[in-house]
Amino acid sequence: MSQFILDDFNLEAAERRLCNEALNRAGNIVGAAQLLGITRHAMKRRIIKLRIEWPRRTMPATTLP
């Protein structure tokens, strides 16, 4: 995983950024948890705690006429 610089020393913001980055790279909770070295359950708890929107909402499906 590449390195990045934190804007400040806010631990919650750093944790949110790491979780978001891992979810974006892996595309799923299990893969993100593996990237971070935590369990799937711990990743799910962090998603809830940090109020990360998952699964990501996509464009609304268009209705067929």
PDB file of N, H, CA, C and O in Angstrom:
ATOM      1  N   MET A   1       0.853  -1.171   0.000  1.00  0.00           N
ATOM      2  CA  MET A   1       0.000   0.000   0.000  1.00  0.00           C
ATOM      3  C   MET A   1       0.897   1.232   0.000  1.00  0.00           C
ATOM      4  O   MET A   1       1.884   1.290   0.734  1.00  0.00           O
ATOM      5  N   SER A   2       0.557   2.202  -0.813  1.00  0.00           N
ATOM      6  H   SER A   2      -0.244   2.156  -1.410  1.00  0.00           H
ATOM      7  CA  SER A   2       1.376   3.406  -0.901  1.00  0.00           C
ATOM      8  C   SER A   2       1.193   4.262   0.348  1.00  0.00           C
ATOM      9  O   SER A   2       0.209   4.130   1.076  1.00  0.00           O
ATOM     10  N   GLN A   3       2.157   5.132   0.574  1.00  0.00           N
ATOM     11  H   GLN A   3       2.956   5.239  -0.017  1.00  0.00           H
ATOM     12  CA  GLN A   3       2.109   6.000   1.742  1.00  0.00           C
ATOM     13  C   GLN A   3       1.390   7.300   1.399  1.00  0.00           C
ATOM     14  O   GLN A   3       1.363   7.727   0.245  1.00  0.00           O
ATOM     15  N   PHE A   4       0.812   7.915   2.419  1.00  0.00           N
ATOM     16  H   PHE A   4       0.834   7.568   3.357  1.00  0.00           H
ATOM     17  CA  PHE A   4       0.209   9.222   2.228  1.00  0.00           C
ATOM     18  C   PHE A   4       0.464  10.059   3.469  1.00  0.00           C
ATOM     19  O   PHE A   4       0.741   9.528   4.544  1.00  0.00           O
ATOM     20  N   ILE A   5       0.369  11.348   3.313  1.00  0.00           N
ATOM     21  H   ILE A   5       0.144  11.780   2.439  1.00  0.00           H
ATOM     22  CA  ILE A   5       0.649  12.286   4.398  1.00  0.00           C
ATOM     23  C   ILE A   5      -0.665  12.724   5.017  1.00  0.00           C
ATOM     24  O   ILE A   5      -1.610  13.079   4.313  1.00  0.00           O
ATOM     25  N   LEU A   6      -0.712  12.694   6.345  1.00  0.00           N
ATOM     26  H   LEU A   6       0.056  12.406   6.917  1.00  0.00           H
ATOM     27  CA  LEU A   6      -1.905  13.135   7.062  1.00  0.00           C
ATOM     28  C   LEU A   6      -1.923  14.655   7.155  1.00  0.00           C
ATOM     29  O   LEU A   6      -0.879  15.286   7.326  1.00  0.00           O
ATOM     30  N   ASP A   7      -3.116  15.243   7.042  1.00  0.00           N
ATOM     31  H   ASP A   7      -3.964  14.731   6.904  1.00  0.00           H
ATOM     32  CA  ASP A   7      -3.254  16.695   7.110  1.00  0.00           C
ATOM     33  C   ASP A   7      -3.083  17.203   8.542  1.00  0.00           C
ATOM     34  O   ASP A   7      -2.591  18.310   8.762  1.00  0.00           O
ATOM     35  N   ASP A   8      -3.497  16.377   9.519  1.00  0.00           N
ATOM     36  H   ASP A   8      -3.897  15.478   9.340  1.00  0.00           H
ATOM     37  CA  ASP A   8      -3.378  16.769  10.918  1.00  0.00           C
ATOM     38  C   ASP A   8      -3.240  15.501  11.766  1.00  0.00           C
ATOM     39  O   ASP A   8      -3.077  14.409  11.220  1.00  0.00           O
ATOM     40  N   PHE A   9      -3.303  15.633  13.058  1.00  0.00           N
ATOM     41  H   PHE A   9      -3.435  16.519  13.501  1.00  0.00           H
ATOM     42  CA  PHE A   9      -3.145  14.494  13.960  1.00  0.00           C
ATOM     43  C   PHE A   9      -4.486  13.990  14.484  1.00  0.00           C
ATOM     44  O   PHE A   9      -4.568  13.492  15.607  1.00  0.00           O
ATOM     45  N   ASN A  10      -5.523  14.117  13.685  1.00  0.00           N
ATOM     46  H   ASN A  10      -5.456  14.521  12.773  1.00  0.00           H
ATOM     47  CA  ASN A  10      -6.851  13.645  14.054  1.00  0.00           C
ATOM     48  C   ASN A  10      -6.921  12.138  13.761  1.00  0.00           C
ATOM     49  O   ASN A  10      -6.950  11.724  12.602  1.00  0.00           O
ATOM     50  N   LEU A  11      -6.947  11.335  14.812  1.00  0.00           N
ATOM     51  H   LEU A  11      -6.924  11.671  15.754  1.00  0.00           H
ATOM     52  CA  LEU A  11      -6.908   9.890  14.651  1.00  0.00           C
ATOM     53  C   LEU A  11      -8.142   9.357  13.931  1.00  0.00           C
ATOM     54  O   LEU A  11      -8.026   8.458  13.098  1.00  0.00           O
ATOM     55  N   GLU A  12      -9.319   9.894  14.239  1.00  0.00           N
ATOM     56  H   GLU A  12      -9.413  10.624  14.916  1.00  0.00           H
ATOM     57  CA  GLU A  12     -10.547   9.433  13.590  1.00  0.00           C
ATOM     58  C   GLU A  12     -10.524   9.720  12.084  1.00  0.00           C
ATOM     59  O   GLU A  12     -10.945   8.883  11.284  1.00  0.00           O
ATOM     60  N   ALA A  13     -10.040  10.883  11.706  1.00  0.00           N
ATOM     61  H   ALA A  13      -9.698  11.563  12.356  1.00  0.00           H
ATOM     62  CA  ALA A  13      -9.946  11.223  10.289  1.00  0.00           C
ATOM     63  C   ALA A  13      -8.947  10.314   9.578  1.00  0.00           C
ATOM     64  O   ALA A  13      -9.180   9.905   8.440  1.00  0.00           O
ATOM     65  N   ALA A  14      -7.836   9.996  10.241  1.00  0.00           N
ATOM     66  H   ALA A  14      -7.646  10.328  11.166  1.00  0.00           H
ATOM     67  CA  ALA A  14      -6.841   9.096   9.651  1.00  0.00           C
ATOM     68  C   ALA A  14      -7.421   7.699   9.477  1.00  0.00           C
ATOM     69  O   ALA A  14      -7.210   7.060   8.446  1.00  0.00           O
ATOM     70  N   GLU A  15      -8.154   7.223  10.483  1.00  0.00           N
ATOM     71  H   GLU A  15      -8.326   7.742  11.321  1.00  0.00           H
ATOM     72  CA  GLU A  15      -8.773   5.897  10.411  1.00  0.00           C
ATOM     73  C   GLU A  15      -9.815   5.851   9.289  1.00  0.00           C
ATOM     74  O   GLU A  15      -9.889   4.869   8.550  1.00  0.00           O
ATOM     75  N   ARG A  16     -10.615   6.906   9.165  1.00  0.00           N
ATOM     76  H   ARG A  16     -10.555   7.703   9.766  1.00  0.00           H
ATOM     77  CA  ARG A  16     -11.614   6.981   8.104  1.00  0.00           C
ATOM     78  C   ARG A  16     -10.947   6.959   6.728  1.00  0.00           C
ATOM     79  O   ARG A  16     -11.406   6.275   5.813  1.00  0.00           O
ATOM     80  N   ARG A  17      -9.870   7.708   6.601  1.00  0.00           N
ATOM     81  H   ARG A  17      -9.497   8.263   7.345  1.00  0.00           H
ATOM     82  CA  ARG A  17      -9.160   7.768   5.323  1.00  0.00           C
ATOM     83  C   ARG A  17      -8.564   6.406   4.953  1.00  0.00           C
ATOM     84  O   ARG A  17      -8.648   5.985   3.799  1.00  0.00           O
ATOM     85  N   LEU A  18      -7.963   5.719   5.930  1.00  0.00           N
ATOM     86  H   LEU A  18      -7.895   6.061   6.867  1.00  0.00           H
ATOM     87  CA  LEU A  18      -7.402   4.389   5.683  1.00  0.00           C
ATOM     88  C   LEU A  18      -8.486   3.393   5.291  1.00  0.00           C
ATOM     89  O   LEU A  18      -8.311   2.615   4.353  1.00  0.00           O
ATOM     90  N   CYS A  19      -9.593   3.418   6.000  1.00  0.00           N
ATOM     91  H   CYS A  19      -9.735   4.050   6.762  1.00  0.00           H
ATOM     92  CA  CYS A  19     -10.693   2.492   5.695  1.00  0.00           C
ATOM     93  C   CYS A  19     -11.267   2.762   4.310  1.00  0.00           C
ATOM     94  O   CYS A  19     -11.511   1.827   3.546  1.00  0.00           O
ATOM     95  N   ASN A  20     -11.482   4.016   3.986  1.00  0.00           N
ATOM     96  H   ASN A  20     -11.285   4.775   4.606  1.00  0.00           H
ATOM     97  CA  ASN A  20     -11.999   4.366   2.657  1.00  0.00           C
ATOM     98  C   ASN A  20     -11.043   3.926   1.560  1.00  0.00           C
ATOM     99  O   ASN A  20     -11.465   3.375   0.543  1.00  0.00           O
ATOM    100  N   GLU A  21      -9.764   4.168   1.768  1.00  0.00           N
ATOM    101  H   GLU A  21      -9.422   4.615   2.595  1.00  0.00           H
ATOM    102  CA  GLU A  21      -8.762   3.782   0.772  1.00  0.00           C
ATOM    103  C   GLU A  21      -8.738   2.271   0.588  1.00  0.00           C
ATOM    104  O   GLU A  21      -8.679   1.784  -0.541  1.00  0.00           O
ATOM    105  N   ALA A  22      -8.784   1.530   1.685  1.00  0.00           N
ATOM    106  H   ALA A  22      -8.832   1.926   2.602  1.00  0.00           H
ATOM    107  CA  ALA A  22      -8.773   0.068   1.595  1.00  0.00           C
ATOM    108  C   ALA A  22     -10.041  -0.445   0.906  1.00  0.00           C
ATOM    109  O   ALA A  22      -9.965  -1.365   0.092  1.00  0.00           O
ATOM    110  N   LEU A  23     -11.192   0.127   1.216  1.00  0.00           N
ATOM    111  H   LEU A  23     -11.254   0.875   1.878  1.00  0.00           H
ATOM    112  CA  LEU A  23     -12.444  -0.286   0.573  1.00  0.00           C
ATOM    113  C   LEU A  23     -12.419   0.026  -0.921  1.00  0.00           C
ATOM    114  O   LEU A  23     -12.873  -0.780  -1.733  1.00  0.00           O
ATOM    115  N   ASN A  24     -11.897   1.181  -1.279  1.00  0.00           N
ATOM    116  H   ASN A  24     -11.528   1.836  -0.619  1.00  0.00           H
ATOM    117  CA  ASN A  24     -11.816   1.540  -2.702  1.00  0.00           C
ATOM    118  C   ASN A  24     -10.886   0.609  -3.461  1.00  0.00           C
ATOM    119  O   ASN A  24     -11.196   0.197  -4.578  1.00  0.00           O
ATOM    120  N   ARG A  25      -9.756   0.278  -2.866  1.00  0.00           N
ATOM    121  H   ARG A  25      -9.504   0.613  -1.958  1.00  0.00           H
ATOM    122  CA  ARG A  25      -8.795  -0.601  -3.541  1.00  0.00           C
ATOM    123  C   ARG A  25      -9.300  -2.031  -3.636  1.00  0.00           C
ATOM    124  O   ARG A  25      -9.188  -2.665  -4.685  1.00  0.00           O
ATOM    125  N   ALA A  26      -9.854  -2.538  -2.546  1.00  0.00           N
ATOM    126  H   ALA A  26      -9.945  -2.023  -1.694  1.00  0.00           H
ATOM    127  CA  ALA A  26     -10.271  -3.938  -2.520  1.00  0.00           C
ATOM    128  C   ALA A  26     -11.630  -4.136  -3.183  1.00  0.00           C
ATOM    129  O   ALA A  26     -11.863  -5.150  -3.840  1.00  0.00           O
ATOM    130  N   GLY A  27     -12.518  -3.173  -3.010  1.00  0.00           N
ATOM    131  H   GLY A  27     -12.329  -2.349  -2.477  1.00  0.00           H
ATOM    132  CA  GLY A  27     -13.848  -3.295  -3.587  1.00  0.00           C
ATOM    133  C   GLY A  27     -14.828  -4.076  -2.732  1.00  0.00           C
ATOM    134  O   GLY A  27     -16.009  -4.163  -3.071  1.00  0.00           O
ATOM    135  N   ASN A  28     -14.357  -4.650  -1.619  1.00  0.00           N
ATOM    136  H   ASN A  28     -13.398  -4.579  -1.344  1.00  0.00           H
ATOM    137  CA  ASN A  28     -15.254  -5.368  -0.715  1.00  0.00           C
ATOM    138  C   ASN A  28     -14.675  -5.345   0.696  1.00  0.00           C
ATOM    139  O   ASN A  28     -13.506  -5.016   0.897  1.00  0.00           O
ATOM    140  N   ILE A  29     -15.512  -5.699   1.670  1.00  0.00           N
ATOM    141  H   ILE A  29     -16.462  -5.966   1.507  1.00  0.00           H
ATOM    142  CA  ILE A  29     -15.123  -5.618   3.076  1.00  0.00           C
ATOM    143  C   ILE A  29     -14.031  -6.626   3.417  1.00  0.00           C
ATOM    144  O   ILE A  29     -13.092  -6.299   4.143  1.00  0.00           O
ATOM    145  N   VAL A  30     -14.145  -7.838   2.905  1.00  0.00           N
ATOM    146  H   VAL A  30     -14.908  -8.104   2.316  1.00  0.00           H
ATOM    147  CA  VAL A  30     -13.160  -8.873   3.223  1.00  0.00           C
ATOM    148  C   VAL A  30     -11.773  -8.471   2.714  1.00  0.00           C
ATOM    149  O   VAL A  30     -10.788  -8.584   3.444  1.00  0.00           O
ATOM    150  N   GLY A  31     -11.696  -8.007   1.474  1.00  0.00           N
ATOM    151  H   GLY A  31     -12.496  -7.915   0.881  1.00  0.00           H
ATOM    152  CA  GLY A  31     -10.423  -7.587   0.904  1.00  0.00           C
ATOM    153  C   GLY A  31      -9.836  -6.384   1.624  1.00  0.00           C
ATOM    154  O   GLY A  31      -8.629  -6.321   1.854  1.00  0.00           O
ATOM    155  N   ALA A  32     -10.697  -5.422   1.984  1.00  0.00           N
ATOM    156  H   ALA A  32     -11.678  -5.474   1.798  1.00  0.00           H
ATOM    157  CA  ALA A  32     -10.230  -4.240   2.709  1.00  0.00           C
ATOM    158  C   ALA A  32      -9.681  -4.631   4.073  1.00  0.00           C
ATOM    159  O   ALA A  32      -8.657  -4.106   4.509  1.00  0.00           O
ATOM    160  N   ALA A  33     -10.357  -5.548   4.742  1.00  0.00           N
ATOM    161  H   ALA A  33     -11.189  -5.975   4.388  1.00  0.00           H
ATOM    162  CA  ALA A  33      -9.888  -6.016   6.043  1.00  0.00           C
ATOM    163  C   ALA A  33      -8.530  -6.687   5.915  1.00  0.00           C
ATOM    164  O   ALA A  33      -7.659  -6.490   6.762  1.00  0.00           O
ATOM    165  N   GLN A  34      -8.341  -7.473   4.872  1.00  0.00           N
ATOM    166  H   GLN A  34      -9.049  -7.634   4.184  1.00  0.00           H
ATOM    167  CA  GLN A  34      -7.049  -8.127   4.655  1.00  0.00           C
ATOM    168  C   GLN A  34      -5.951  -7.100   4.408  1.00  0.00           C
ATOM    169  O   GLN A  34      -4.838  -7.250   4.914  1.00  0.00           O
ATOM    170  N   LEU A  35      -6.251  -6.065   3.641  1.00  0.00           N
ATOM    171  H   LEU A  35      -7.155  -5.943   3.230  1.00  0.00           H
ATOM    172  CA  LEU A  35      -5.260  -5.013   3.393  1.00  0.00           C
ATOM    173  C   LEU A  35      -4.835  -4.321   4.693  1.00  0.00           C
ATOM    174  O   LEU A  35      -3.672  -3.959   4.867  1.00  0.00           O
ATOM    175  N   LEU A  36      -5.798  -4.147   5.595  1.00  0.00           N
ATOM    176  H   LEU A  36      -6.743  -4.441   5.454  1.00  0.00           H
ATOM    177  CA  LEU A  36      -5.518  -3.454   6.856  1.00  0.00           C
ATOM    178  C   LEU A  36      -5.015  -4.382   7.955  1.00  0.00           C
ATOM    179  O   LEU A  36      -4.572  -3.919   9.007  1.00  0.00           O
ATOM    180  N   GLY A  37      -5.084  -5.695   7.714  1.00  0.00           N
ATOM    181  H   GLY A  37      -5.444  -6.070   6.860  1.00  0.00           H
ATOM    182  CA  GLY A  37      -4.623  -6.650   8.718  1.00  0.00           C
ATOM    183  C   GLY A  37      -5.579  -6.803   9.889  1.00  0.00           C
ATOM    184  O   GLY A  37      -5.157  -7.061  11.016  1.00  0.00           O
ATOM    185  N   ILE A  38      -6.876  -6.641   9.614  1.00  0.00           N
ATOM    186  H   ILE A  38      -7.219  -6.431   8.698  1.00  0.00           H
ATOM    187  CA  ILE A  38      -7.898  -6.810  10.646  1.00  0.00           C
ATOM    188  C   ILE A  38      -8.928  -7.822  10.157  1.00  0.00           C
ATOM    189  O   ILE A  38      -8.891  -8.233   8.997  1.00  0.00           O
ATOM    190  N   THR A  39      -9.839  -8.222  11.026  1.00  0.00           N
ATOM    191  H   THR A  39      -9.869  -7.888  11.968  1.00  0.00           H
ATOM    192  CA  THR A  39     -10.870  -9.175  10.628  1.00  0.00           C
ATOM    193  C   THR A  39     -11.989  -8.466   9.879  1.00  0.00           C
ATOM    194  O   THR A  39     -12.118  -7.243   9.932  1.00  0.00           O
ATOM    195  N   ARG A  40     -12.790  -9.254   9.184  1.00  0.00           N
ATOM    196  H   ARG A  40     -12.685 -10.247   9.140  1.00  0.00           H
ATOM    197  CA  ARG A  40     -13.943  -8.718   8.466  1.00  0.00           C
ATOM    198  C   ARG A  40     -14.896  -8.047   9.457  1.00  0.00           C
ATOM    199  O   ARG A  40     -15.455  -6.987   9.178  1.00  0.00           O
ATOM    200  N   HIS A  41     -15.068  -8.677  10.608  1.00  0.00           N
ATOM    201  H   HIS A  41     -14.613  -9.538  10.834  1.00  0.00           H
ATOM    202  CA  HIS A  41     -15.968  -8.134  11.621  1.00  0.00           C
ATOM    203  C   HIS A  41     -15.454  -6.780  12.143  1.00  0.00           C
ATOM    204  O   HIS A  41     -16.241  -5.856  12.347  1.00  0.00           O
ATOM    205  N   ALA A  42     -14.150  -6.668  12.354  1.00  0.00           N
ATOM    206  H   ALA A  42     -13.511  -7.419  12.188  1.00  0.00           H
ATOM    207  CA  ALA A  42     -13.572  -5.405  12.812  1.00  0.00           C
ATOM    208  C   ALA A  42     -13.744  -4.318  11.753  1.00  0.00           C
ATOM    209  O   ALA A  42     -13.997  -3.160  12.083  1.00  0.00           O
ATOM    210  N   MET A  43     -13.607  -4.693  10.483  1.00  0.00           N
ATOM    211  H   MET A  43     -13.402  -5.635  10.214  1.00  0.00           H
ATOM    212  CA  MET A  43     -13.806  -3.729   9.386  1.00  0.00           C
ATOM    213  C   MET A  43     -15.248  -3.243   9.375  1.00  0.00           C
ATOM    214  O   MET A  43     -15.504  -2.049   9.224  1.00  0.00           O
ATOM    215  N   LYS A  44     -16.187  -4.165   9.534  1.00  0.00           N
ATOM    216  H   LYS A  44     -15.979  -5.136   9.656  1.00  0.00           H
ATOM    217  CA  LYS A  44     -17.606  -3.802   9.558  1.00  0.00           C
ATOM    218  C   LYS A  44     -17.898  -2.848  10.722  1.00  0.00           C
ATOM    219  O   LYS A  44     -18.653  -1.888  10.561  1.00  0.00           O
ATOM    220  N   ARG A  45     -17.304  -3.109  11.890  1.00  0.00           N
ATOM    221  H   ARG A  45     -16.691  -3.889  12.020  1.00  0.00           H
ATOM    222  CA  ARG A  45     -17.492  -2.225  13.051  1.00  0.00           C
ATOM    223  C   ARG A  45     -16.970  -0.821  12.756  1.00  0.00           C
ATOM    224  O   ARG A  45     -17.586   0.170  13.149  1.00  0.00           O
ATOM    225  N   ARG A  46     -15.841  -0.740  12.067  1.00  0.00           N
ATOM    226  H   ARG A  46     -15.341  -1.545  11.748  1.00  0.00           H
ATOM    227  CA  ARG A  46     -15.281   0.573  11.730  1.00  0.00           C
ATOM    228  C   ARG A  46     -16.160   1.307  10.715  1.00  0.00           C
ATOM    229  O   ARG A  46     -16.314   2.525  10.803  1.00  0.00           O
ATOM    230  N   ILE A  47     -16.728   0.590   9.767  1.00  0.00           N
ATOM    231  H   ILE A  47     -16.602  -0.400   9.695  1.00  0.00           H
ATOM    232  CA  ILE A  47     -17.633   1.204   8.796  1.00  0.00           C
ATOM    233  C   ILE A  47     -18.815   1.835   9.525  1.00  0.00           C
ATOM    234  O   ILE A  47     -19.227   2.952   9.212  1.00  0.00           O
ATOM    235  N   ILE A  48     -19.351   1.113  10.493  1.00  0.00           N
ATOM    236  H   ILE A  48     -19.016   0.205  10.747  1.00  0.00           H
ATOM    237  CA  ILE A  48     -20.496   1.625  11.262  1.00  0.00           C
ATOM    238  C   ILE A  48     -20.062   2.789  12.146  1.00  0.00           C
ATOM    239  O   ILE A  48     -20.720   3.829  12.162  1.00  0.00           O
ATOM    240  N   LYS A  49     -18.960   2.625  12.883  1.00  0.00           N
ATOM    241  H   LYS A  49     -18.426   1.779  12.870  1.00  0.00           H
ATOM    242  CA  LYS A  49     -18.469   3.653  13.813  1.00  0.00           C
ATOM    243  C   LYS A  49     -18.155   4.953  13.094  1.00  0.00           C
ATOM    244  O   LYS A  49     -18.488   6.034  13.580  1.00  0.00           O
ATOM    245  N   LEU A  50     -17.511   4.849  11.931  1.00  0.00           N
ATOM    246  H   LEU A  50     -17.240   3.970  11.536  1.00  0.00           H
ATOM    247  CA  LEU A  50     -17.069   6.031  11.199  1.00  0.00           C
ATOM    248  C   LEU A  50     -18.114   6.543  10.205  1.00  0.00           C
ATOM    249  O   LEU A  50     -17.888   7.522   9.493  1.00  0.00           O
ATOM    250  N   ARG A  51     -19.266   5.858  10.172  1.00  0.00           N
ATOM    251  H   ARG A  51     -19.450   5.063  10.750  1.00  0.00           H
ATOM    252  CA  ARG A  51     -20.374   6.225   9.280  1.00  0.00           C
ATOM    253  C   ARG A  51     -19.929   6.310   7.825  1.00  0.00           C
ATOM    254  O   ARG A  51     -20.243   7.262   7.110  1.00  0.00           O
ATOM    255  N   ILE A  52     -19.184   5.279   7.408  1.00  0.00           N
ATOM    256  H   ILE A  52     -18.929   4.505   7.988  1.00  0.00           H
ATOM    257  CA  ILE A  52     -18.745   5.194   6.016  1.00  0.00           C
ATOM    258  C   ILE A  52     -19.874   4.568   5.218  1.00  0.00           C
ATOM    259  O   ILE A  52     -20.403   3.525   5.601  1.00  0.00           O
ATOM    260  N   GLU A  53     -20.243   5.188   4.126  1.00  0.00           N
ATOM    261  H   GLU A  53     -19.813   6.036   3.815  1.00  0.00           H
ATOM    262  CA  GLU A  53     -21.322   4.667   3.290  1.00  0.00           C
ATOM    263  C   GLU A  53     -20.811   3.453   2.522  1.00  0.00           C
ATOM    264  O   GLU A  53     -19.936   3.570   1.663  1.00  0.00           O
ATOM    265  N   TRP A  54     -21.364   2.292   2.839  1.00  0.00           N
ATOM    266  H   TRP A  54     -22.075   2.197   3.536  1.00  0.00           H
ATOM    267  CA  TRP A  54     -20.958   1.062   2.170  1.00  0.00           C
ATOM    268  C   TRP A  54     -22.142   0.132   2.111  1.00  0.00           C
ATOM    269  O   TRP A  54     -22.785  -0.053   3.144  1.00  0.00           O
ATOM    270  N   PRO A  55     -22.479  -0.460   1.010  1.00  0.00           N
ATOM    271  CA  PRO A  55     -21.793  -0.312  -0.275  1.00  0.00           C
ATOM    272  C   PRO A  55     -22.015   1.077  -0.840  1.00  0.00           C
ATOM    273  O   PRO A  55     -22.991   1.752  -0.515  1.00  0.00           O
ATOM    274  N   ARG A  56     -21.116   1.475  -1.666  1.00  0.00           N
ATOM    275  H   ARG A  56     -20.322   0.925  -1.929  1.00  0.00           H
ATOM    276  CA  ARG A  56     -21.187   2.804  -2.264  1.00  0.00           C
ATOM    277  C   ARG A  56     -22.461   2.913  -3.091  1.00  0.00           C
ATOM    278  O   ARG A  56     -22.841   1.984  -3.804  1.00  0.00           O
ATOM    279  N   ARG A  57     -23.099   4.048  -2.981  1.00  0.00           N
ATOM    280  H   ARG A  57     -22.789   4.802  -2.402  1.00  0.00           H
ATOM    281  CA  ARG A  57     -24.312   4.262  -3.785  1.00  0.00           C
ATOM    282  C   ARG A  57     -23.885   4.679  -5.178  1.00  0.00           C
ATOM    283  O   ARG A  57     -23.015   5.533  -5.348  1.00  0.00           O
ATOM    284  N   THR A  58     -24.498   4.076  -6.154  1.00  0.00           N
ATOM    285  H   THR A  58     -25.205   3.383  -6.016  1.00  0.00           H
ATOM    286  CA  THR A  58     -24.207   4.415  -7.533  1.00  0.00           C
ATOM    287  C   THR A  58     -25.345   5.252  -8.086  1.00  0.00           C
ATOM    288  O   THR A  58     -26.282   5.600  -7.368  1.00  0.00           O
ATOM    289  N   MET A  59     -25.257   5.562  -9.334  1.00  0.00           N
ATOM    290  H   MET A  59     -24.496   5.279  -9.917  1.00  0.00           H
ATOM    291  CA  MET A  59     -26.316   6.336  -9.983  1.00  0.00           C
ATOM    292  C   MET A  59     -27.614   5.546  -9.924  1.00  0.00           C
ATOM    293  O   MET A  59     -27.591   4.327 -10.098  1.00  0.00           O
ATOM    294  N   PRO A  60     -28.734   6.193  -9.686  1.00  0.00           N
ATOM    295  CA  PRO A  60     -29.997   5.466  -9.630  1.00  0.00           C
ATOM    296  C   PRO A  60     -30.313   4.810 -10.972  1.00  0.00           C
ATOM    297  O   PRO A  60     -30.075   5.375 -12.039  1.00  0.00           O
ATOM    298  N   ALA A  61     -30.845   3.624 -10.881  1.00  0.00           N
ATOM    299  H   ALA A  61     -31.038   3.165 -10.014  1.00  0.00           H
ATOM    300  CA  ALA A  61     -31.187   2.883 -12.109  1.00  0.00           C
ATOM    301  C   ALA A  61     -32.343   3.589 -12.809  1.00  0.00           C
ATOM    302  O   ALA A  61     -33.295   4.046 -12.176  1.00  0.00           O
ATOM    303  N   THR A  62     -32.235   3.662 -14.105  1.00  0.00           N
ATOM    304  H   THR A  62     -31.462   3.291 -14.619  1.00  0.00           H
ATOM    305  CA  THR A  62     -33.309   4.288 -14.867  1.00  0.00           C
ATOM    306  C   THR A  62     -34.434   3.277 -15.036  1.00  0.00           C
ATOM    307  O   THR A  62     -34.193   2.080 -15.193  1.00  0.00           O
ATOM    308  N   THR A  63     -35.634   3.764 -15.003  1.00  0.00           N
ATOM    309  H   THR A  63     -35.830   4.737 -14.876  1.00  0.00           H
ATOM    310  CA  THR A  63     -36.785   2.874 -15.170  1.00  0.00           C
ATOM    311  C   THR A  63     -37.081   2.695 -16.636  1.00  0.00           C
ATOM    312  O   THR A  63     -36.966   3.628 -17.432  1.00  0.00           O
ATOM    313  N   LEU A  64     -37.458   1.500 -16.977  1.00  0.00           N
ATOM    314  H   LEU A  64     -37.552   0.743 -16.331  1.00  0.00           H
ATOM    315  CA  LEU A  64     -37.788   1.214 -18.362  1.00  0.00           C
ATOM    316  C   LEU A  64     -39.212   1.675 -18.668  1.00  0.00           C
ATOM    317  O   LEU A  64     -40.095   1.515 -17.825  1.00  0.00           O
ATOM    318  N   PRO A  65     -39.459   2.243 -19.849  1.00  0.00           N
ATOM    319  CA  PRO A  65     -40.805   2.736 -20.184  1.00  0.00           C
ATOM    320  C   PRO A  65     -41.798   1.616 -20.361  1.00  0.00           C
ATOM    321  O   PRO A  65     -42.969   1.868 -20.644  1.00  0.00           O
TER     322      PRO A  65
END
